[in-house]
Backbone as a chain_set.jsonl record, in Angstrom:
{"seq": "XXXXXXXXXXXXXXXXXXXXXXXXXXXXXXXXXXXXXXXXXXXXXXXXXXXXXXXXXXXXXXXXXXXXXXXXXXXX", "coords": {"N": [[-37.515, 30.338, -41.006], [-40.559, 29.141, -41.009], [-43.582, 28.439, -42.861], [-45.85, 29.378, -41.183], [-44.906, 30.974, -39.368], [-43.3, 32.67, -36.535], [-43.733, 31.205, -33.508], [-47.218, 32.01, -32.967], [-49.307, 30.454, -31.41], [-48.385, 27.683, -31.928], [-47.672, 25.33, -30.224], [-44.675, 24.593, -28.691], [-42.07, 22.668, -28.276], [-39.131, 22.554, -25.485], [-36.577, 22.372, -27.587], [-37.579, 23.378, -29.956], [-38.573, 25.759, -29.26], [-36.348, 27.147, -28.641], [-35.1, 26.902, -31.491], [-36.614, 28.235, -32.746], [-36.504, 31.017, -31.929], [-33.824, 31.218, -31.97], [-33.493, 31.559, -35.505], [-33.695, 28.719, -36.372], [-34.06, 27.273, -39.007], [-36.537, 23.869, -38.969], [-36.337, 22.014, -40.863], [-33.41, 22.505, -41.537], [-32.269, 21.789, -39.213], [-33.226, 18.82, -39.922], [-32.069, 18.043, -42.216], [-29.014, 18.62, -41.357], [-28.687, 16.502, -39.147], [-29.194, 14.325, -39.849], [-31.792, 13.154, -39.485], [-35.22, 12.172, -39.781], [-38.191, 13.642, -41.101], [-40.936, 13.15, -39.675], [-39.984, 12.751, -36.79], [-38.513, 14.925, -36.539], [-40.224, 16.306, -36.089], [-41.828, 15.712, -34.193], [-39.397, 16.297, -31.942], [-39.785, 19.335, -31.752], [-42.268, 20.04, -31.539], [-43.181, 18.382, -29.379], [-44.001, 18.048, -26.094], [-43.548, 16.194, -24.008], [-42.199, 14.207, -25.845], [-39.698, 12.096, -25.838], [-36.578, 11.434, -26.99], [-33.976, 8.636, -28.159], [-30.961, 8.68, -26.972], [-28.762, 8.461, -29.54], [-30.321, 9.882, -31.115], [-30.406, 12.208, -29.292], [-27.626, 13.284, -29.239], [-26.918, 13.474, -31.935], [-28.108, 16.413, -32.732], [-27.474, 17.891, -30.549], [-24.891, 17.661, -31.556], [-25.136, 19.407, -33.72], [-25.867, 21.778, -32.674], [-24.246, 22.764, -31.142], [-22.486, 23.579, -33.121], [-23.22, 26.674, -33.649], [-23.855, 27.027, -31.275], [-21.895, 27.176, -28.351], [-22.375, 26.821, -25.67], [-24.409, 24.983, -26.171], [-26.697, 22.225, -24.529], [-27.451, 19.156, -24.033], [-29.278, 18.512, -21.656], [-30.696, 20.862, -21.494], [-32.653, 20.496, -23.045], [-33.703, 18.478, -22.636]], "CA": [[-38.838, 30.366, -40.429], [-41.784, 28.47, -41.436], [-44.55, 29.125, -43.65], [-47.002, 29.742, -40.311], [-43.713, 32.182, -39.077], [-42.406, 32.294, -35.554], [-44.718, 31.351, -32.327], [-48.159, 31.952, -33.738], [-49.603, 29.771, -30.996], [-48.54, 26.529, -31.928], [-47.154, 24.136, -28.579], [-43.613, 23.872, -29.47], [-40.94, 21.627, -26.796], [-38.148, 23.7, -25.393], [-35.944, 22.551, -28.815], [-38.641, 24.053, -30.906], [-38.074, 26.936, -28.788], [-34.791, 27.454, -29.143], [-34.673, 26.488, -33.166], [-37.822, 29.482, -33.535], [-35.334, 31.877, -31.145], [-32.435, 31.855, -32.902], [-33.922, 31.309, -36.373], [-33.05, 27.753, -37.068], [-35.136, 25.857, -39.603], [-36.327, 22.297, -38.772], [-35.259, 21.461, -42.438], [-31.903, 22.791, -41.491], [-31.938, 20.331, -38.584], [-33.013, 17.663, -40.564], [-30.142, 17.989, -43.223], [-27.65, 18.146, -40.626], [-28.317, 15.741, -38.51], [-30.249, 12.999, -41.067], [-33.267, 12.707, -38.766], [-36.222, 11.974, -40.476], [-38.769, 14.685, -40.829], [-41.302, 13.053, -38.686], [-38.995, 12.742, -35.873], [-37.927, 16.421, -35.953], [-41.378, 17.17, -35.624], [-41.71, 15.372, -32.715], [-38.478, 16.843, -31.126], [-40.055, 20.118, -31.728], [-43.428, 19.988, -30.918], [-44.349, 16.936, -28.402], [-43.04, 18.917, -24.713], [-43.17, 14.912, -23.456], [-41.408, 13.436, -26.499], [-37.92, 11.429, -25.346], [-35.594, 11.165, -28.113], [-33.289, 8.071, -27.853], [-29.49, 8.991, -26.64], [-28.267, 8.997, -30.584], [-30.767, 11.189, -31.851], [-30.088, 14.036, -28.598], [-25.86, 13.665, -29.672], [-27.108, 14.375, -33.513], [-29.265, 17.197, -32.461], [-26.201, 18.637, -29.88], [-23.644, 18.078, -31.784], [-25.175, 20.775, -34.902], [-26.703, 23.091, -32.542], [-22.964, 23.175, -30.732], [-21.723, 24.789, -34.045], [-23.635, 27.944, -33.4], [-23.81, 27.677, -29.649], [-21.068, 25.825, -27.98], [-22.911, 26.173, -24.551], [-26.095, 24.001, -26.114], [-26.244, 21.002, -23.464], [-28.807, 17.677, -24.07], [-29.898, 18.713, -20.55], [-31.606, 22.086, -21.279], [-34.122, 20.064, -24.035], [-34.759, 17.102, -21.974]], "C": [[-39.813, 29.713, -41.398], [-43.011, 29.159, -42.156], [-45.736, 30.094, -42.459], [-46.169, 31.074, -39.682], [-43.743, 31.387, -37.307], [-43.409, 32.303, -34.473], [-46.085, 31.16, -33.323], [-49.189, 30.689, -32.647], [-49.667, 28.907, -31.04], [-48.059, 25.628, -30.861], [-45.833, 23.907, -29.644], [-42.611, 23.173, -28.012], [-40.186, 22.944, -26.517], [-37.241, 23.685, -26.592], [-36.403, 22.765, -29.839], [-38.587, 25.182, -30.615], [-37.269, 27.803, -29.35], [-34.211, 27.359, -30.627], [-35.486, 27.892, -33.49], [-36.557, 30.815, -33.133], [-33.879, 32.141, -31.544], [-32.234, 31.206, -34.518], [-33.243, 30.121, -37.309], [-33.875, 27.002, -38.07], [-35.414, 24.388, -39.174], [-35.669, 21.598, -39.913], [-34.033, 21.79, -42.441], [-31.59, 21.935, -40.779], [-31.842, 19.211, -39.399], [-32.087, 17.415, -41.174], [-28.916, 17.46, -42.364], [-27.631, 17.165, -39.971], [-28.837, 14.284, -39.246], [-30.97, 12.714, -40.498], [-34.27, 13.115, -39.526], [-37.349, 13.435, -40.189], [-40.083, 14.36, -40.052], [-40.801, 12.832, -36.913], [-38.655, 14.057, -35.436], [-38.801, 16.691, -36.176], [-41.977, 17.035, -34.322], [-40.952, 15.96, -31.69], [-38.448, 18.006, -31.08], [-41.128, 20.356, -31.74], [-43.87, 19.372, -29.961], [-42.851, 17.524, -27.432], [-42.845, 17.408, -24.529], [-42.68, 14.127, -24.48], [-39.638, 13.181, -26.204], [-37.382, 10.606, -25.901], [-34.68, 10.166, -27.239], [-31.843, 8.871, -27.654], [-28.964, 9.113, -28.046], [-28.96, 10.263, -31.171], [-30.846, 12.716, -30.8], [-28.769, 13.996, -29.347], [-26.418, 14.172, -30.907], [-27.643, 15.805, -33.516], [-27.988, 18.415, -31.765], [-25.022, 18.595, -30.969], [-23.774, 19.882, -33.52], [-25.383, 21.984, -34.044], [-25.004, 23.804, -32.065], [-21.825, 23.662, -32.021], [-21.983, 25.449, -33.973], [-23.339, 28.028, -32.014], [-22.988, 26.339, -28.568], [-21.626, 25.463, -26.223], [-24.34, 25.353, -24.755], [-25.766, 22.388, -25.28], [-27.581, 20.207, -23.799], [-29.662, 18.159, -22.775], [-31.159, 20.077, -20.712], [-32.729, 21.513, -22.545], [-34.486, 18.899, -23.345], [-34.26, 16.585, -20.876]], "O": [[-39.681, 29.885, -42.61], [-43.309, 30.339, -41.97], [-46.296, 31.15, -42.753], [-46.78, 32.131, -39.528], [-44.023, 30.246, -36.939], [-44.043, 33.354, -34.373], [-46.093, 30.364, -34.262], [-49.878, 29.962, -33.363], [-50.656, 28.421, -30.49], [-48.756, 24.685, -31.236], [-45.785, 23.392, -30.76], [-42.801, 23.482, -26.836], [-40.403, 24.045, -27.023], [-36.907, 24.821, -26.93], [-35.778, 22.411, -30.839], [-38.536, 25.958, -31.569], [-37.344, 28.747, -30.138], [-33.057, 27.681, -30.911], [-35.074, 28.618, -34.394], [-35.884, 31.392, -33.987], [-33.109, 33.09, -31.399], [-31.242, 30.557, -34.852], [-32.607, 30.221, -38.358], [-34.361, 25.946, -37.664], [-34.414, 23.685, -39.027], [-34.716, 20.818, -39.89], [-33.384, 21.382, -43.404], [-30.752, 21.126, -41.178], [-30.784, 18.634, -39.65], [-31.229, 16.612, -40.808], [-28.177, 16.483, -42.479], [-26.534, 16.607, -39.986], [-28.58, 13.206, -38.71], [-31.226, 11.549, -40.802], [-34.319, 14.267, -39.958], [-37.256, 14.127, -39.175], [-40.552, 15.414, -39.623], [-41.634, 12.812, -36.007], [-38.51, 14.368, -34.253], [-38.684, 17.772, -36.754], [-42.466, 17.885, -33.578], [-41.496, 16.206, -30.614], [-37.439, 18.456, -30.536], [-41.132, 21.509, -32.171], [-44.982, 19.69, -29.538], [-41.636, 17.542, -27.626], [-41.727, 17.128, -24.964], [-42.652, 12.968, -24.065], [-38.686, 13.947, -26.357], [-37.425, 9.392, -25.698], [-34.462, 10.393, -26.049], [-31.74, 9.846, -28.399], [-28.452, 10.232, -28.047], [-28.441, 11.306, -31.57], [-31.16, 13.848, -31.168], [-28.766, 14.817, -30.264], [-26.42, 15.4, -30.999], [-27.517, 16.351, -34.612], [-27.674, 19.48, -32.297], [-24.3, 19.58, -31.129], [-23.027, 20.75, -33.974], [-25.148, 23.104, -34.496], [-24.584, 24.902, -32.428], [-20.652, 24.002, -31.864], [-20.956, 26.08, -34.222], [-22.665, 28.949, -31.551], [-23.31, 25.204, -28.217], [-21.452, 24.404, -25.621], [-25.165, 25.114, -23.873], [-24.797, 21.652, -25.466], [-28.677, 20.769, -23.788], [-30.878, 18.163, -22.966], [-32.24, 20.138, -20.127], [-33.63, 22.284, -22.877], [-35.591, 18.382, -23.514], [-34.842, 15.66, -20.31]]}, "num_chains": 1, "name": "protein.A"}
């Protein structure tokens, strides 16, 4: 969790959601998948931001180590 903590009224996407909800760090994303840290701020804050086709697979393929039903479809 983040310095501001979890919710706190900031606008997060549905994969901002789901990273606050089952306490994922964005800096944990970033690591794993090597997406830049403006980028995974985008893909967790901006509801109308539409990540190219490599950066959803990078994104699915970490979250599908914790949760093997995470699908590209339920974030965008």
């Amino acid at each position: 969790m983040g310095i501001w903590g979890k919710g706190l009224g900031r606008p997060r996407s549905r994969l901002g959601k789901y990273l606050d909800d089952n306490e994922i760090p964005q800096k944990s994303m970033e690591e794993k998948t090597g997406i830049n840290k403006d980028t995974m701020s985008k893909l967790c804050n901006k509801k109308d931001y539409s990540p190219n086709e490599k950066t959803k697979q990078k994104v699915i393929k970490v979250l599908k180590e914790k949760d093997k039903k995470a699908d590209i479809n339920t974030f965008w």
